[in-house]
Tab-separated table of C-alpha atoms in Angstrom:
chain	number	residue	atom	x	y	z
A	1	MET	CA	141.678	113.573	-126.111
A	2	ASN	CA	143.671	115.011	-123.423
A	3	ASP	CA	142.467	115.267	-119.699
A	4	GLN	CA	141.181	118.771	-120.244
A	5	THR	CA	138.913	118.032	-123.191
A	6	PRO	CA	135.519	116.971	-122.247
A	7	THR	CA	134.325	113.830	-124.036
A	8	TYR	CA	130.788	114.358	-125.275
A	9	ALA	CA	130.194	111.234	-127.323
A	10	THR	CA	127.871	109.911	-124.408
A	11	LEU	CA	126.780	113.318	-123.208
A	12	SER	CA	123.016	113.393	-122.453
A	13	ASN	CA	121.048	116.610	-122.054
A	14	LYS	CA	123.467	118.177	-119.533
A	15	SER	CA	126.785	119.557	-119.900
A	16	ILE	CA	129.643	117.617	-118.127
A	17	SER	CA	132.011	120.684	-118.402
A	18	THR	CA	132.650	123.028	-115.600
A	19	THR	CA	134.475	125.676	-117.763
A	20	PRO	CA	132.437	128.701	-118.906
A	21	TYR	CA	133.350	128.384	-122.743
A	22	ALA	CA	132.647	131.073	-125.085
A	23	LEU	CA	130.332	128.704	-126.991
A	24	GLU	CA	128.906	125.453	-125.829
A	25	VAL	CA	126.542	123.321	-127.926
A	26	ILE	CA	124.838	120.556	-125.982
A	27	ASN	CA	123.283	117.496	-127.447
A	28	LEU	CA	121.925	119.202	-130.474
A	29	HIS	CA	119.201	117.448	-132.649
A	30	LYS	CA	117.816	118.612	-135.991
A	31	HIS	CA	115.675	116.494	-138.287
A	32	PHE	CA	114.424	117.672	-141.751
A	33	GLY	CA	111.412	115.179	-142.232
A	34	GLY	CA	113.149	111.597	-142.326
A	35	VAL	CA	116.610	113.154	-142.641
A	36	ILE	CA	118.671	113.427	-139.692
A	37	ALA	CA	121.001	116.547	-140.001
A	38	LEU	CA	122.338	116.520	-136.486
A	39	ASP	CA	122.148	113.587	-133.999
A	40	GLY	CA	123.178	114.606	-130.398
A	41	VAL	CA	126.108	116.883	-131.476
A	42	SER	CA	127.874	118.466	-128.459
A	43	LEU	CA	131.114	120.643	-128.855
A	44	TRP	CA	132.585	123.809	-127.390
A	45	ALA	CA	134.894	126.822	-128.351
A	46	ARG	CA	137.162	128.816	-126.090
A	47	HIS	CA	137.988	132.593	-125.982
A	48	GLY	CA	141.271	133.425	-127.796
A	49	GLU	CA	141.207	130.134	-129.916
A	50	VAL	CA	140.363	129.246	-133.614
A	51	THR	CA	138.084	126.280	-133.195
A	52	ALA	CA	137.762	124.215	-136.574
A	53	ILE	CA	134.817	122.216	-137.520
A	54	ILE	CA	135.602	119.673	-140.381
A	55	GLY	CA	133.748	116.810	-142.153
A	56	ASP	CA	132.701	115.836	-145.526
A	57	ASN	CA	129.673	117.429	-147.415
A	58	GLY	CA	126.524	116.311	-145.636
A	59	ALA	CA	128.396	115.792	-142.348
A	60	GLY	CA	126.131	118.506	-140.561
A	61	LYS	CA	128.387	121.541	-140.697
A	62	SER	CA	126.022	123.984	-142.204
A	63	THR	CA	123.092	122.930	-140.033
A	64	LEU	CA	125.001	123.393	-137.009
A	65	ILE	CA	126.107	126.844	-137.836
A	66	LYS	CA	122.472	127.820	-138.864
A	67	CYS	CA	121.344	126.414	-135.442
A	68	ILE	CA	123.974	128.568	-133.645
A	69	THR	CA	123.166	131.610	-135.613
A	70	GLY	CA	119.220	131.451	-135.421
A	71	VAL	CA	118.699	130.616	-139.144
A	72	ILE	CA	116.973	127.352	-138.045
A	73	THR	CA	115.826	126.251	-134.591
A	74	PRO	CA	117.121	122.860	-133.320
A	75	ASP	CA	114.428	120.141	-132.277
A	76	GLU	CA	116.430	119.381	-129.192
A	77	GLY	CA	119.453	120.364	-127.244
A	78	SER	CA	120.768	123.622	-125.991
A	79	ILE	CA	123.391	126.454	-126.840
A	80	THR	CA	125.173	128.667	-124.344
A	81	LEU	CA	127.275	131.686	-124.871
A	82	ASP	CA	129.829	132.426	-121.919
A	83	GLY	CA	127.725	130.118	-119.813
A	84	GLN	CA	124.346	131.823	-120.537
A	85	PRO	CA	121.590	129.804	-122.450
A	86	VAL	CA	120.541	131.335	-125.705
A	87	ASN	CA	117.798	130.437	-127.897
A	88	PHE	CA	117.719	132.365	-131.277
A	89	SER	CA	114.628	132.343	-133.542
A	90	ARG	CA	116.226	134.770	-135.969
A	91	PRO	CA	119.629	135.567	-137.164
A	92	GLU	CA	119.083	139.141	-136.015
A	93	GLU	CA	118.915	138.076	-132.465
A	94	ALA	CA	122.116	136.238	-132.813
A	95	ARG	CA	123.853	139.452	-134.224
A	96	GLU	CA	122.396	141.540	-131.199
A	97	MET	CA	124.163	139.051	-128.926
A	98	GLY	CA	127.444	139.676	-130.824
A	99	ILE	CA	127.649	136.695	-133.089
A	100	GLU	CA	128.880	137.397	-136.803
A	101	THR	CA	129.134	135.038	-139.593
A	102	VAL	CA	131.406	135.337	-142.638
A	103	TYR	CA	129.627	133.415	-145.359
A	104	GLN	CA	131.353	131.874	-148.461
A	105	ASP	CA	129.482	134.474	-150.608
A	106	LEU	CA	130.749	137.325	-148.275
A	107	SER	CA	127.327	139.089	-148.352
A	108	LEU	CA	128.986	142.303	-149.765
A	109	ILE	CA	127.334	144.489	-152.439
A	110	ASN	CA	129.573	145.258	-155.222
A	111	ASP	CA	128.123	148.652	-156.125
A	112	LEU	CA	128.581	149.995	-152.550
A	113	SER	CA	131.649	151.389	-151.057
A	114	VAL	CA	133.821	149.518	-148.469
A	115	TYR	CA	132.478	151.799	-145.747
A	116	GLN	CA	128.978	151.261	-146.924
A	117	ASN	CA	129.322	147.520	-146.719
A	118	PHE	CA	131.122	147.809	-143.433
A	119	PHE	CA	128.062	149.567	-141.862
A	120	LEU	CA	125.336	147.845	-143.841
A	121	GLY	CA	122.316	147.434	-141.719
A	122	ARG	CA	123.969	149.514	-138.897
A	123	GLU	CA	124.172	152.891	-140.528
A	124	LYS	CA	125.100	155.838	-138.246
A	125	THR	CA	123.001	159.032	-138.489
A	126	ARG	CA	122.928	162.592	-136.984
A	127	SER	CA	119.957	164.490	-136.424
A	128	PHE	CA	118.772	168.129	-135.958
A	129	GLY	CA	115.310	168.107	-134.643
A	130	PRO	CA	113.047	166.273	-136.829
A	131	ILE	CA	115.831	166.102	-139.455
A	132	HIS	CA	118.077	162.732	-139.721
A	133	TRP	CA	120.926	162.226	-142.172
A	134	LEU	CA	123.715	159.736	-142.624
A	135	ASP	CA	127.097	160.304	-140.830
A	136	ARG	CA	129.081	159.303	-143.714
A	137	LYS	CA	132.334	160.960	-142.225
A	138	HIS	CA	131.990	159.150	-138.973
A	139	MET	CA	131.369	155.710	-140.886
A	140	ARG	CA	134.422	156.294	-143.135
A	141	ASN	CA	136.758	157.088	-140.192
A	142	MET	CA	135.447	154.213	-138.305
A	143	THR	CA	135.867	151.944	-141.206
A	144	ALA	CA	139.459	153.024	-141.895
A	145	GLU	CA	140.427	152.611	-138.185
A	146	ALA	CA	138.951	149.015	-138.136
A	147	LEU	CA	140.909	148.128	-141.382
A	148	ALA	CA	144.117	149.629	-140.167
A	149	GLU	CA	143.906	147.922	-137.020
A	150	LEU	CA	143.703	144.615	-138.566
A	151	ALA	CA	146.420	145.625	-141.110
A	152	ILE	CA	144.182	145.250	-144.072
A	153	ASN	CA	145.345	147.039	-147.189
A	154	VAL	CA	142.389	148.650	-149.221
A	155	PRO	CA	142.845	151.894	-151.437
A	156	SER	CA	140.059	153.683	-149.442
A	157	PRO	CA	136.930	153.278	-147.390
A	158	THR	CA	135.275	154.982	-150.211
A	159	ALA	CA	136.390	152.551	-152.868
A	160	ARG	CA	133.708	150.388	-154.587
A	161	VAL	CA	133.870	146.770	-153.534
A	162	ARG	CA	133.801	145.348	-157.102
A	163	ARG	CA	137.167	147.123	-157.723
A	164	LEU	CA	138.832	145.256	-155.013
A	165	SER	CA	140.841	141.805	-155.260
A	166	GLY	CA	139.324	138.646	-153.999
A	167	GLY	CA	141.653	138.716	-150.968
A	168	GLN	CA	140.808	142.342	-150.133
A	169	ARG	CA	136.974	141.491	-150.237
A	170	GLN	CA	137.469	138.452	-147.998
A	171	ALA	CA	139.296	140.439	-145.460
A	172	ILE	CA	136.856	143.242	-145.435
A	173	ALA	CA	133.992	140.530	-144.679
A	174	VAL	CA	136.342	139.299	-141.943
A	175	ALA	CA	137.090	142.643	-140.507
A	176	ARG	CA	133.307	143.585	-140.531
A	177	ALA	CA	132.526	140.328	-138.630
A	178	ALA	CA	135.394	141.188	-136.240
A	179	ASN	CA	134.141	144.815	-135.527
A	180	TRP	CA	130.550	143.715	-134.665
A	181	GLY	CA	131.331	140.313	-133.332
A	182	LYS	CA	131.832	140.618	-129.655
A	183	SER	CA	130.796	137.037	-128.577
A	184	LEU	CA	131.690	134.827	-131.402
A	185	VAL	CA	132.802	135.086	-135.053
A	186	ILE	CA	131.950	132.250	-137.400
A	187	MET	CA	134.041	131.798	-140.785
A	188	ASP	CA	132.625	129.395	-143.441
A	189	GLU	CA	135.443	128.775	-145.900
A	190	PRO	CA	136.835	132.071	-145.493
A	191	THR	CA	139.754	131.488	-147.994
A	192	ALA	CA	138.130	129.380	-150.817
A	193	SER	CA	139.131	130.234	-154.359
A	194	LEU	CA	141.850	132.597	-153.138
A	195	GLY	CA	145.432	132.740	-154.288
A	196	VAL	CA	148.364	131.977	-152.016
A	197	GLN	CA	149.092	135.781	-151.165
A	198	GLU	CA	145.408	136.569	-150.620
A	199	MET	CA	144.905	133.481	-148.546
A	200	ALA	CA	147.947	134.563	-146.446
A	201	ARG	CA	146.448	138.032	-145.897
A	202	VAL	CA	143.119	136.730	-144.699
A	203	GLU	CA	144.742	133.882	-142.444
A	204	LYS	CA	146.662	136.862	-140.775
A	205	VAL	CA	143.516	138.812	-140.049
A	206	ILE	CA	142.067	135.603	-138.428
A	207	THR	CA	145.201	135.202	-136.415
A	208	ASN	CA	145.139	138.748	-135.203
A	209	LEU	CA	141.552	138.317	-133.971
A	210	LYS	CA	142.468	135.167	-132.119
A	211	ASP	CA	145.314	136.962	-130.605
A	212	LYS	CA	142.838	139.741	-129.234
A	213	GLY	CA	140.847	137.028	-127.343
A	214	LEU	CA	138.048	136.474	-129.933
A	215	PRO	CA	136.551	133.019	-130.237
A	216	ILE	CA	136.360	131.973	-133.787
A	217	LEU	CA	134.594	129.004	-135.417
A	218	LEU	CA	136.420	128.025	-138.666
A	219	ILE	CA	134.658	125.763	-141.291
A	220	SER	CA	137.158	124.630	-143.748
A	221	HIS	CA	137.908	121.610	-146.005
A	222	ASP	CA	141.539	122.673	-146.049
A	223	MET	CA	143.345	120.404	-143.637
A	224	GLU	CA	146.628	122.243	-143.909
A	225	GLN	CA	144.768	125.473	-143.170
A	226	VAL	CA	142.920	123.831	-140.050
A	227	ILE	CA	146.010	122.523	-138.718
A	228	ARG	CA	147.843	125.878	-139.274
A	229	LEU	CA	145.151	128.136	-137.708
A	230	SER	CA	143.343	126.213	-135.130
A	231	GLN	CA	143.921	125.150	-131.584
A	232	GLN	CA	140.777	122.901	-131.370
A	233	ILE	CA	139.225	120.548	-133.994
A	234	TRP	CA	135.892	118.960	-133.913
A	235	ILE	CA	134.981	116.374	-136.705
A	236	LEU	CA	131.422	115.733	-137.728
A	237	ARG	CA	130.264	112.622	-139.779
A	238	GLY	CA	126.842	111.837	-140.734
A	239	GLY	CA	125.350	114.412	-138.222
A	240	ARG	CA	127.173	112.954	-135.478
A	241	LEU	CA	130.488	114.159	-133.586
A	242	ALA	CA	133.136	111.826	-134.813
A	243	GLY	CA	135.933	113.294	-132.726
A	244	GLY	CA	137.455	116.146	-130.925
A	245	GLU	CA	141.040	116.797	-130.848
A	246	ARG	CA	143.519	119.447	-129.682
A	247	THR	CA	145.412	120.533	-132.664
A	248	ALA	CA	148.769	120.276	-131.490
A	249	GLU	CA	148.196	116.710	-130.498
A	250	VAL	CA	146.692	115.204	-133.726
A	251	SER	CA	148.002	114.143	-137.059
A	252	GLY	CA	146.489	114.940	-140.499
A	253	GLU	CA	146.209	111.126	-141.097
A	254	ARG	CA	143.974	110.818	-137.959
A	255	LEU	CA	141.928	113.750	-138.960
A	256	VAL	CA	141.227	112.134	-142.322
A	257	ALA	CA	140.561	108.710	-140.783
A	258	LEU	CA	137.912	110.442	-138.458
A	259	ILE	CA	136.231	112.196	-141.294
A	260	THR	CA	135.999	108.977	-143.346
A	261	GLY	CA	135.084	106.630	-140.528
A	262	ALA	CA	138.356	104.732	-140.637
A	263	ALA	CA	138.999	105.853	-136.837
A	264	THR	CA	136.555	106.437	-134.201
A	265	LEU	CA	136.673	108.561	-130.832
A	266	LYS	CA	139.415	107.551	-128.366
């Protein structure tokens, strides 16, 4: 690690960092019965950077993300957003704080339109006295503007999601997270099963978001993608932090060695 990267391998229950990171995870523990899913994991993410989290299956990546987003509660440790401690007990609380997640299944409803998926759970209404109705025009216009800003090419905000390509669907899920995610956007395998052109389109969206200053957590098994998109990489192995590297200073060979255990923290 370089001199500006905190070493968390021996971190206790206090942060040794003095920089207000966009996200900071400090000494996180999570057990499921006798299974140790997270064992003192500490890491951080900066604004305007793609921070990758990599590791084999069972390394603790999914558990870590679930702790950050309020799906599960850690047994020990703390999480801060922009230097402020947070303690989410439900995913809705994380969303209210501006954390959005793009899951592998995308969480899109095929029989709804693009704009209906974009505003799912956040529908805009108008009212006249006691009468309320959906403001579909406003939602369509806002969706079109958000997609245009991210250079996402879809036929129309009124198009049914089931008629779109995999890349378009993936880009819509990313754009939705970007629109509502004000503190952090988490992307879990955002280009899995996509073709080359569709993957390039989604990666362009990710780069655009990063350039706008949004902090992004990227979980990916694609080492080339991780090196291509990220500025910081954290490696988990067996529920522990196996390494943390600035992307520009690490080789693919070292990343693989950290994942497998052939190499250890510097």
